[in-house]
Amino acid sequence: MSRFTRPHLSLLRVAACTGAVALTLTACGSGSGSSTSGSDGVKVGLITKTDTNPFFVKMKEGAEKSAKENGAQLLTAAGKFDGDNAGQVTAIENMVASGVKGILITPSDSKAIVPALAKARAKGVLVIALDTPTEPESAVDALFATDNLKAGELIGQYAKAAMKGKQAKIATLDLAPGVSVGVQRHDGFLKGFGVGAKDPSVVCSQDTAGDQTKGQTAMENCLQKEPGINVVYTINEPAALGAYTALKAKGREKDVLIVSVDGGCTGTKAVKDGKIAATSQQYPLKMAAEGVKAVVSYAKDGKKASGYTDTGVTLITDKAQSGVDAKDTAYGLDNCWG
């Protein structure tokens, strides 16, 4: 399942230590919470939407490594699946009660989480959003994330160049209405390709929730509406692979250009295999690692991280186009996640 979807989120994973329910630490045994150093270090909380999605697995890995390097104690919480704002609220409250100096969070509901974050900040806790901005962005002290507009723009520029002046019939396989990450990537793609939202070259738009099966269904629907589609933008690589499956069933996989965003290892391999023409790679490990360092710095000198930190995006393709900066899949596989 995509990290973007919003069914009911997890219950915060907790464990009983000496009879009390608490965020799980290494000393308490297994669970989704963990501690990467001794109890004397600065406490840093990491709350992700799930602990199974490869994106968040890599994010947790980055936080754990950074905590160890900086002598911090990492507490983590995650759900079994995306959604449920209440689960993240519980995680925040438990972490504040545990004495964290800062919380890193990928908000499941960018608006509904705001009151809980405000309470944490009022108690002196530094709050940094990772990957997904809150609404408003000022609800946190800082945001460490991919520039999703740029990610979309890169693959839009690439697709435009790859078409070499040929008339485009574009399908956009999007996320869901109103989700900022999806809106930014979609808008960036259109900007990079040089078309407006109502341009007649955009012949079909379908929501996929970033899911492979839904991506396949969306592509099937679009092909039924307009069989001559020759460019497909997808919100992420699972949706792209779903689109590829639908196109292959119609014998169209060789003559339709698919571009995407994420840069996970499965998606990057799909670029290498020619299923996806290009993807914009983002770096969840860096988001979390920089977040941990910011909390440790705040604990030492009281200076809060602020504003937006762009954690980078790179176009990955083995079929480079003139005028579009890119790296090949060897680089992509060296830097992918999952």
mmCIF file of C-alpha atoms in Angstrom:
data_model
loop_
_atom_site.group_PDB
_atom_site.id
_atom_site.type_symbol
_atom_site.label_atom_id
_atom_site.label_comp_id
_atom_site.label_asym_id
_atom_site.label_seq_id
_atom_site.Cartn_x
_atom_site.Cartn_y
_atom_site.Cartn_z
ATOM 1 C CA MET A 1 0.000 0.000 0.000
ATOM 2 C CA SER A 2 1.174 3.490 -0.786
ATOM 3 C CA ARG A 3 2.308 5.804 1.948
ATOM 4 C CA PHE A 4 -0.152 8.376 0.562
ATOM 5 C CA THR A 5 -3.426 6.615 1.248
ATOM 6 C CA ARG A 6 -5.735 7.576 4.089
ATOM 7 C CA PRO A 7 -7.716 4.680 5.447
ATOM 8 C CA HIS A 8 -7.683 4.381 9.243
ATOM 9 C CA LEU A 9 -4.097 4.625 10.586
ATOM 10 C CA SER A 10 -2.513 2.421 12.961
ATOM 11 C CA LEU A 11 -2.829 2.136 16.533
ATOM 12 C CA LEU A 12 0.426 3.336 18.014
ATOM 13 C CA ARG A 13 2.441 0.273 18.837
ATOM 14 C CA VAL A 14 3.035 0.129 22.555
ATOM 15 C CA ALA A 15 4.529 -2.393 24.920
ATOM 16 C CA ALA A 16 4.199 -3.116 28.598
ATOM 17 C CA CYS A 17 7.402 -2.528 30.547
ATOM 18 C CA THR A 18 7.335 -3.373 34.269
ATOM 19 C CA GLY A 19 3.558 -3.241 34.209
ATOM 20 C CA ALA A 20 3.248 0.182 32.535
ATOM 21 C CA VAL A 21 2.301 0.860 28.933
ATOM 22 C CA ALA A 22 5.007 2.920 27.205
ATOM 23 C CA LEU A 23 6.610 3.582 23.890
ATOM 24 C CA THR A 24 8.707 0.549 23.119
ATOM 25 C CA LEU A 25 12.435 0.899 23.757
ATOM 26 C CA THR A 26 15.134 -1.646 23.104
ATOM 27 C CA ALA A 27 15.201 -2.516 26.789
ATOM 28 C CA CYS A 28 11.533 -3.493 26.570
ATOM 29 C CA GLY A 29 11.969 -5.993 23.765
ATOM 30 C CA SER A 30 10.352 -6.012 20.340
ATOM 31 C CA GLY A 31 7.821 -3.716 18.749
ATOM 32 C CA SER A 32 7.704 -0.778 16.401
ATOM 33 C CA GLY A 33 9.363 1.564 18.862
ATOM 34 C CA SER A 34 13.096 1.387 19.397
ATOM 35 C CA SER A 35 16.013 3.028 21.101
ATOM 36 C CA THR A 36 19.305 3.411 19.291
ATOM 37 C CA SER A 37 21.422 4.487 22.214
ATOM 38 C CA GLY A 38 21.625 4.589 25.985
ATOM 39 C CA SER A 39 19.046 6.312 28.142
ATOM 40 C CA ASP A 40 21.283 9.325 28.759
ATOM 41 C CA GLY A 41 21.004 10.689 25.199
ATOM 42 C CA VAL A 42 18.656 13.362 23.928
ATOM 43 C CA LYS A 43 15.278 11.766 23.262
ATOM 44 C CA VAL A 44 13.995 12.099 19.707
ATOM 45 C CA GLY A 45 10.619 10.817 18.537
ATOM 46 C CA LEU A 46 9.881 9.523 15.029
ATOM 47 C CA ILE A 47 6.261 8.946 13.995
ATOM 48 C CA THR A 48 5.666 7.446 10.558
ATOM 49 C CA LYS A 49 2.452 6.354 8.883
ATOM 50 C CA THR A 50 3.491 2.686 8.796
ATOM 51 C CA ASP A 51 6.535 0.584 9.635
ATOM 52 C CA THR A 52 6.160 -1.729 6.634
ATOM 53 C CA ASN A 53 6.193 0.639 3.640
ATOM 54 C CA PRO A 54 9.767 0.615 2.256
ATOM 55 C CA PHE A 55 9.820 4.429 2.223
ATOM 56 C CA PHE A 56 9.245 4.575 5.969
ATOM 57 C CA VAL A 57 11.536 1.626 6.648
ATOM 58 C CA LYS A 58 14.332 3.621 5.024
ATOM 59 C CA MET A 59 13.284 6.738 6.944
ATOM 60 C CA LYS A 60 13.505 4.833 10.229
ATOM 61 C CA GLU A 61 16.894 3.436 9.188
ATOM 62 C CA GLY A 62 18.156 6.968 8.609
ATOM 63 C CA ALA A 63 16.861 8.130 11.990
ATOM 64 C CA GLU A 64 18.422 5.169 13.794
ATOM 65 C CA LYS A 65 21.818 5.709 12.203
ATOM 66 C CA SER A 66 21.761 9.438 12.878
ATOM 67 C CA ALA A 67 20.664 8.905 16.488
ATOM 68 C CA LYS A 68 23.559 6.513 17.058
ATOM 69 C CA GLU A 69 26.046 8.925 15.481
ATOM 70 C CA ASN A 70 24.762 11.833 17.556
ATOM 71 C CA GLY A 71 24.355 10.039 20.881
ATOM 72 C CA ALA A 72 20.580 10.378 20.873
ATOM 73 C CA GLN A 73 17.850 8.042 22.075
ATOM 74 C CA LEU A 74 15.278 7.319 19.357
ATOM 75 C CA LEU A 75 11.660 6.497 20.133
ATOM 76 C CA THR A 76 9.497 5.407 17.204
ATOM 77 C CA ALA A 77 5.818 4.853 16.586
ATOM 78 C CA ALA A 78 3.993 3.651 13.491
ATOM 79 C CA GLY A 79 0.700 2.214 12.411
ATOM 80 C CA LYS A 80 -0.232 -1.022 10.734
ATOM 81 C CA PHE A 81 -1.611 0.968 7.793
ATOM 82 C CA ASP A 82 -2.108 4.587 6.775
ATOM 83 C CA GLY A 83 -4.865 6.799 8.139
ATOM 84 C CA ASP A 84 -6.358 7.435 11.588
ATOM 85 C CA ASN A 85 -5.235 10.765 12.898
ATOM 86 C CA ALA A 86 -6.093 9.611 16.422
ATOM 87 C CA GLY A 87 -3.260 7.084 16.332
ATOM 88 C CA GLN A 88 -0.722 9.795 15.590
ATOM 89 C CA VAL A 89 -2.204 12.046 18.277
ATOM 90 C CA THR A 90 -1.711 9.238 20.803
ATOM 91 C CA ALA A 91 1.865 8.795 19.654
ATOM 92 C CA ILE A 92 2.582 12.510 20.107
ATOM 93 C CA GLU A 93 1.088 12.542 23.601
ATOM 94 C CA ASN A 94 3.068 9.459 24.656
ATOM 95 C CA MET A 95 6.303 10.868 23.299
ATOM 96 C CA VAL A 96 5.829 14.214 25.016
ATOM 97 C CA ALA A 97 5.133 12.358 28.274
ATOM 98 C CA SER A 98 8.343 10.369 27.709
ATOM 99 C CA GLY A 99 10.356 13.598 27.607
ATOM 100 C CA VAL A 100 11.339 13.875 23.963
ATOM 101 C CA LYS A 101 13.133 17.034 22.948
ATOM 102 C CA GLY A 102 11.790 16.841 19.423
ATOM 103 C CA ILE A 103 9.314 14.928 17.274
ATOM 104 C CA LEU A 104 9.740 14.041 13.601
ATOM 105 C CA ILE A 105 6.425 13.197 11.964
ATOM 106 C CA THR A 106 4.985 12.240 8.586
ATOM 107 C CA PRO A 107 1.428 13.485 9.154
ATOM 108 C CA SER A 108 -1.368 11.158 8.126
ATOM 109 C CA ASP A 109 -3.891 13.989 8.104
ATOM 110 C CA SER A 110 -2.134 17.284 7.478
ATOM 111 C CA LYS A 111 -4.944 19.354 9.002
ATOM 112 C CA ALA A 112 -6.348 17.212 11.795
ATOM 113 C CA ILE A 113 -2.931 16.640 13.401
ATOM 114 C CA VAL A 114 -2.355 20.375 13.921
ATOM 115 C CA PRO A 115 -3.951 20.783 17.410
ATOM 116 C CA ALA A 116 -1.856 17.921 18.840
ATOM 117 C CA LEU A 117 1.305 19.411 17.370
ATOM 118 C CA ALA A 118 0.425 22.797 18.849
ATOM 119 C CA LYS A 119 0.186 21.237 22.320
ATOM 120 C CA ALA A 120 3.580 19.591 21.916
ATOM 121 C CA ARG A 121 5.206 22.807 20.731
ATOM 122 C CA ALA A 122 3.643 24.705 23.634
ATOM 123 C CA LYS A 123 5.583 22.368 25.942
ATOM 124 C CA GLY A 124 8.878 23.233 24.254
ATOM 125 C CA VAL A 125 9.077 20.237 21.914
ATOM 126 C CA LEU A 126 10.635 20.911 18.511
ATOM 127 C CA VAL A 127 8.341 19.514 15.803
ATOM 128 C CA ILE A 128 9.602 18.743 12.305
ATOM 129 C CA ALA A 129 7.420 17.365 9.512
ATOM 130 C CA LEU A 130 9.090 14.852 7.205
ATOM 131 C CA ASP A 131 7.986 14.173 3.614
ATOM 132 C CA THR A 132 4.451 15.581 3.982
ATOM 133 C CA PRO A 133 3.744 19.198 4.995
ATOM 134 C CA THR A 134 1.096 20.097 7.515
ATOM 135 C CA GLU A 135 -1.721 22.465 6.630
ATOM 136 C CA PRO A 136 -0.738 25.149 7.339
ATOM 137 C CA GLU A 137 2.998 24.514 7.096
ATOM 138 C CA SER A 138 3.482 26.898 10.034
ATOM 139 C CA ALA A 139 1.933 24.241 12.317
ATOM 140 C CA VAL A 140 5.438 22.764 12.658
ATOM 141 C CA ASP A 141 8.780 24.405 13.318
ATOM 142 C CA ALA A 142 10.311 23.030 10.121
ATOM 143 C CA LEU A 143 9.713 20.785 7.115
ATOM 144 C CA PHE A 144 12.347 18.403 5.720
ATOM 145 C CA ALA A 145 11.014 17.022 2.454
ATOM 146 C CA THR A 146 11.316 16.505 -1.266
ATOM 147 C CA ASP A 147 10.370 19.456 -3.442
ATOM 148 C CA ASN A 148 7.442 17.587 -4.974
ATOM 149 C CA LEU A 149 6.683 20.360 -7.448
ATOM 150 C CA LYS A 150 10.260 20.058 -8.737
ATOM 151 C CA ALA A 151 10.008 16.253 -8.815
ATOM 152 C CA GLY A 152 6.986 16.531 -11.073
ATOM 153 C CA GLU A 153 8.571 19.251 -13.155
ATOM 154 C CA LEU A 154 11.645 17.100 -13.867
ATOM 155 C CA ILE A 155 9.642 14.213 -15.283
ATOM 156 C CA GLY A 156 7.445 16.669 -17.198
ATOM 157 C CA GLN A 157 10.510 18.207 -18.836
ATOM 158 C CA TYR A 158 11.840 14.747 -19.588
ATOM 159 C CA ALA A 159 8.582 13.578 -21.162
ATOM 160 C CA LYS A 160 8.359 16.706 -23.293
ATOM 161 C CA ALA A 161 11.907 16.216 -24.559
ATOM 162 C CA ALA A 162 11.369 12.490 -25.171
ATOM 163 C CA MET A 163 8.299 13.140 -27.310
ATOM 164 C CA LYS A 164 10.481 15.178 -29.703
ATOM 165 C CA GLY A 165 7.633 17.330 -30.969
ATOM 166 C CA LYS A 166 5.144 14.486 -31.431
ATOM 167 C CA GLN A 167 1.547 15.346 -30.478
ATOM 168 C CA ALA A 168 0.975 14.147 -26.920
ATOM 169 C CA LYS A 169 -2.100 12.419 -25.578
ATOM 170 C CA ILE A 170 -1.511 12.430 -21.851
ATOM 171 C CA ALA A 171 -3.049 10.345 -19.064
ATOM 172 C CA THR A 172 -2.393 11.439 -15.474
ATOM 173 C CA LEU A 173 -2.694 8.734 -12.838
ATOM 174 C CA ASP A 174 -2.992 10.832 -9.715
ATOM 175 C CA LEU A 175 -3.212 10.340 -5.958
ATOM 176 C CA ALA A 176 -6.461 11.619 -4.426
ATOM 177 C CA PRO A 177 -8.224 14.986 -4.278
ATOM 178 C CA GLY A 178 -6.666 17.601 -2.017
ATOM 179 C CA VAL A 179 -3.552 15.682 -0.894
ATOM 180 C CA SER A 180 -0.689 18.165 -1.153
ATOM 181 C CA VAL A 181 1.977 15.693 -2.317
ATOM 182 C CA GLY A 182 -0.212 14.523 -5.180
ATOM 183 C CA VAL A 183 -1.287 18.011 -6.189
ATOM 184 C CA GLN A 184 2.296 19.282 -6.259
ATOM 185 C CA ARG A 185 3.615 16.382 -8.349
ATOM 186 C CA HIS A 186 0.719 16.638 -10.808
ATOM 187 C CA ASP A 187 1.078 20.402 -11.171
ATOM 188 C CA GLY A 188 4.844 20.095 -11.521
ATOM 189 C CA PHE A 189 4.488 17.551 -14.313
ATOM 190 C CA LEU A 190 2.126 19.813 -16.260
ATOM 191 C CA LYS A 191 4.464 22.767 -15.730
ATOM 192 C CA GLY A 192 7.484 20.761 -16.906
ATOM 193 C CA PHE A 193 5.609 19.501 -19.965
ATOM 194 C CA GLY A 194 4.433 23.032 -20.707
ATOM 195 C CA VAL A 195 0.676 22.493 -20.626
ATOM 196 C CA GLY A 196 -2.137 23.831 -18.471
ATOM 197 C CA ALA A 197 -4.606 21.858 -16.374
ATOM 198 C CA LYS A 198 -7.309 22.158 -19.036
ATOM 199 C CA ASP A 199 -5.058 21.596 -22.035
ATOM 200 C CA PRO A 200 -6.716 19.271 -24.587
ATOM 201 C CA SER A 201 -3.593 17.109 -24.671
ATOM 202 C CA VAL A 202 -4.518 15.857 -21.180
ATOM 203 C CA VAL A 203 -7.097 13.313 -22.306
ATOM 204 C CA CYS A 204 -7.660 11.360 -19.084
ATOM 205 C CA SER A 205 -7.092 11.818 -15.344
ATOM 206 C CA GLN A 206 -7.778 9.125 -12.753
ATOM 207 C CA ASP A 207 -7.035 8.752 -9.033
ATOM 208 C CA THR A 208 -5.059 5.692 -7.911
ATOM 209 C CA ALA A 209 -4.207 6.265 -4.220
ATOM 210 C CA GLY A 210 -0.670 5.361 -5.312
ATOM 211 C CA ASP A 211 -1.719 1.698 -5.476
ATOM 212 C CA GLN A 212 -0.574 -0.727 -8.181
ATOM 213 C CA THR A 213 -3.914 -2.483 -8.664
ATOM 214 C CA LYS A 214 -5.775 0.814 -8.784
ATOM 215 C CA GLY A 215 -3.149 2.123 -11.188
ATOM 216 C CA GLN A 216 -3.865 -0.772 -13.517
ATOM 217 C CA THR A 217 -7.614 -0.159 -13.342
ATOM 218 C CA ALA A 218 -7.124 3.572 -13.926
ATOM 219 C CA MET A 219 -4.988 2.887 -17.001
ATOM 220 C CA GLU A 220 -7.574 0.450 -18.348
ATOM 221 C CA ASN A 221 -10.260 3.126 -17.910
ATOM 222 C CA CYS A 222 -8.129 5.722 -19.670
ATOM 223 C CA LEU A 223 -7.373 3.420 -22.607
ATOM 224 C CA GLN A 224 -11.061 2.729 -22.979
ATOM 225 C CA LYS A 225 -11.712 6.472 -23.069
ATOM 226 C CA GLU A 226 -8.767 7.293 -25.388
ATOM 227 C CA PRO A 227 -6.932 4.338 -26.973
ATOM 228 C CA GLY A 228 -4.292 6.643 -28.482
ATOM 229 C CA ILE A 229 -2.696 7.698 -25.180
ATOM 230 C CA ASN A 230 1.082 7.931 -25.613
ATOM 231 C CA VAL A 231 2.280 9.635 -22.382
ATOM 232 C CA VAL A 232 1.439 8.498 -18.850
ATOM 233 C CA TYR A 233 2.283 10.496 -15.720
ATOM 234 C CA THR A 234 1.954 8.536 -12.476
ATOM 235 C CA ILE A 235 2.007 9.719 -8.862
ATOM 236 C CA ASN A 236 4.421 6.937 -7.902
ATOM 237 C CA GLU A 237 6.028 3.753 -9.162
ATOM 238 C CA PRO A 238 3.401 1.258 -7.945
ATOM 239 C CA ALA A 239 0.834 3.192 -9.988
ATOM 240 C CA ALA A 240 3.307 3.214 -12.894
ATOM 241 C CA LEU A 241 3.731 -0.556 -12.760
ATOM 242 C CA GLY A 242 -0.033 -0.952 -12.702
ATOM 243 C CA ALA A 243 -0.238 1.228 -15.800
ATOM 244 C CA TYR A 244 2.481 -0.852 -17.472
ATOM 245 C CA THR A 245 0.509 -4.053 -16.803
ATOM 246 C CA ALA A 246 -2.589 -2.574 -18.418
ATOM 247 C CA LEU A 247 -0.627 -1.325 -21.415
ATOM 248 C CA LYS A 248 1.133 -4.660 -21.879
ATOM 249 C CA ALA A 249 -2.234 -6.433 -21.952
ATOM 250 C CA LYS A 250 -3.123 -4.210 -24.923
ATOM 251 C CA GLY A 251 0.258 -4.651 -26.614
ATOM 252 C CA ARG A 252 1.044 -0.963 -26.021
ATOM 253 C CA GLU A 253 3.906 -1.202 -23.516
ATOM 254 C CA LYS A 254 6.573 -0.383 -26.119
ATOM 255 C CA ASP A 255 5.012 2.765 -27.558
ATOM 256 C CA VAL A 256 3.706 4.592 -24.459
ATOM 257 C CA LEU A 257 6.052 6.740 -22.368
ATOM 258 C CA ILE A 258 5.580 6.260 -18.601
ATOM 259 C CA VAL A 259 7.153 8.681 -16.114
ATOM 260 C CA SER A 260 6.881 8.635 -12.342
ATOM 261 C CA VAL A 261 8.156 9.841 -8.952
ATOM 262 C CA ASP A 262 9.730 8.147 -5.906
ATOM 263 C CA GLY A 263 12.949 6.301 -6.688
ATOM 264 C CA GLY A 264 12.322 3.193 -4.644
ATOM 265 C CA CYS A 265 14.455 0.174 -5.565
ATOM 266 C CA THR A 266 11.573 -1.660 -7.254
ATOM 267 C CA GLY A 267 10.701 1.424 -9.275
ATOM 268 C CA THR A 268 14.310 2.151 -10.194
ATOM 269 C CA LYS A 269 14.742 -1.437 -11.383
ATOM 270 C CA ALA A 270 11.601 -0.935 -13.502
ATOM 271 C CA VAL A 271 13.362 2.026 -15.122
ATOM 272 C CA LYS A 272 16.390 -0.163 -15.790
ATOM 273 C CA ASP A 273 14.114 -2.839 -17.282
ATOM 274 C CA GLY A 274 12.447 -0.305 -19.575
ATOM 275 C CA LYS A 275 8.996 -0.488 -17.986
ATOM 276 C CA ILE A 276 9.228 3.122 -16.792
ATOM 277 C CA ALA A 277 11.109 5.694 -18.889
ATOM 278 C CA ALA A 278 12.172 7.938 -16.007
ATOM 279 C CA THR A 279 11.482 8.613 -12.349
ATOM 280 C CA SER A 280 12.296 11.412 -9.924
ATOM 281 C CA GLN A 281 14.148 9.908 -6.957
ATOM 282 C CA GLN A 282 13.694 11.243 -3.439
ATOM 283 C CA TYR A 283 15.653 10.466 -0.267
ATOM 284 C CA PRO A 284 13.713 9.474 2.907
ATOM 285 C CA LEU A 285 16.861 8.421 4.767
ATOM 286 C CA LYS A 286 18.242 11.944 4.469
ATOM 287 C CA MET A 287 14.985 13.498 5.695
ATOM 288 C CA ALA A 288 15.102 11.558 8.938
ATOM 289 C CA ALA A 289 18.863 11.809 9.472
ATOM 290 C CA GLU A 290 18.795 15.593 9.123
ATOM 291 C CA GLY A 291 15.749 15.748 11.387
ATOM 292 C CA VAL A 292 17.500 13.880 14.194
ATOM 293 C CA LYS A 293 20.531 16.151 13.923
ATOM 294 C CA ALA A 294 18.273 19.205 14.139
ATOM 295 C CA VAL A 295 16.676 17.951 17.359
ATOM 296 C CA VAL A 296 20.054 17.177 18.931
ATOM 297 C CA SER A 297 21.289 20.636 17.967
ATOM 298 C CA TYR A 298 18.198 22.206 19.538
ATOM 299 C CA ALA A 299 18.824 20.280 22.746
ATOM 300 C CA LYS A 300 22.393 21.578 22.880
ATOM 301 C CA ASP A 301 21.998 25.243 21.948
ATOM 302 C CA GLY A 302 18.263 25.976 22.013
ATOM 303 C CA LYS A 303 18.218 27.025 18.361
ATOM 304 C CA LYS A 304 15.215 25.654 16.516
ATOM 305 C CA ALA A 305 15.294 24.490 12.927
ATOM 306 C CA SER A 306 12.880 26.528 10.864
ATOM 307 C CA GLY A 307 11.363 26.806 7.406
ATOM 308 C CA TYR A 308 11.711 24.309 4.577
ATOM 309 C CA THR A 309 14.746 22.136 3.897
ATOM 310 C CA ASP A 310 14.832 20.534 0.450
ATOM 311 C CA THR A 311 16.245 17.021 0.863
ATOM 312 C CA GLY A 312 16.880 16.632 -2.849
ATOM 313 C CA VAL A 313 15.468 14.995 -5.959
ATOM 314 C CA THR A 314 17.255 13.441 -8.954
ATOM 315 C CA LEU A 315 15.871 12.389 -12.325
ATOM 316 C CA ILE A 316 16.756 8.739 -12.980
ATOM 317 C CA THR A 317 16.748 7.326 -16.520
ATOM 318 C CA ASP A 318 18.899 5.279 -18.880
ATOM 319 C CA LYS A 319 17.579 7.211 -21.879
ATOM 320 C CA ALA A 320 18.831 10.734 -21.202
ATOM 321 C CA GLN A 321 17.305 13.621 -23.135
ATOM 322 C CA SER A 322 19.131 16.752 -24.241
ATOM 323 C CA GLY A 323 18.695 19.678 -21.880
ATOM 324 C CA VAL A 324 17.344 17.594 -18.954
ATOM 325 C CA ASP A 325 19.753 16.799 -16.101
ATOM 326 C CA ALA A 326 19.635 13.132 -15.104
ATOM 327 C CA LYS A 327 21.547 10.240 -13.556
ATOM 328 C CA ASP A 328 21.470 6.654 -14.800
ATOM 329 C CA THR A 329 19.946 3.640 -13.049
ATOM 330 C CA ALA A 330 23.326 2.571 -11.655
ATOM 331 C CA TYR A 331 23.264 5.768 -9.576
ATOM 332 C CA GLY A 332 19.581 5.270 -8.851
ATOM 333 C CA LEU A 333 20.069 1.722 -7.562
ATOM 334 C CA ASP A 334 22.971 2.856 -5.380
ATOM 335 C CA ASN A 335 20.700 5.460 -3.760
ATOM 336 C CA CYS A 336 17.269 3.826 -3.825
ATOM 337 C CA TRP A 337 15.199 2.639 -0.872
ATOM 338 C CA GLY A 338 13.150 -0.469 -0.281
#
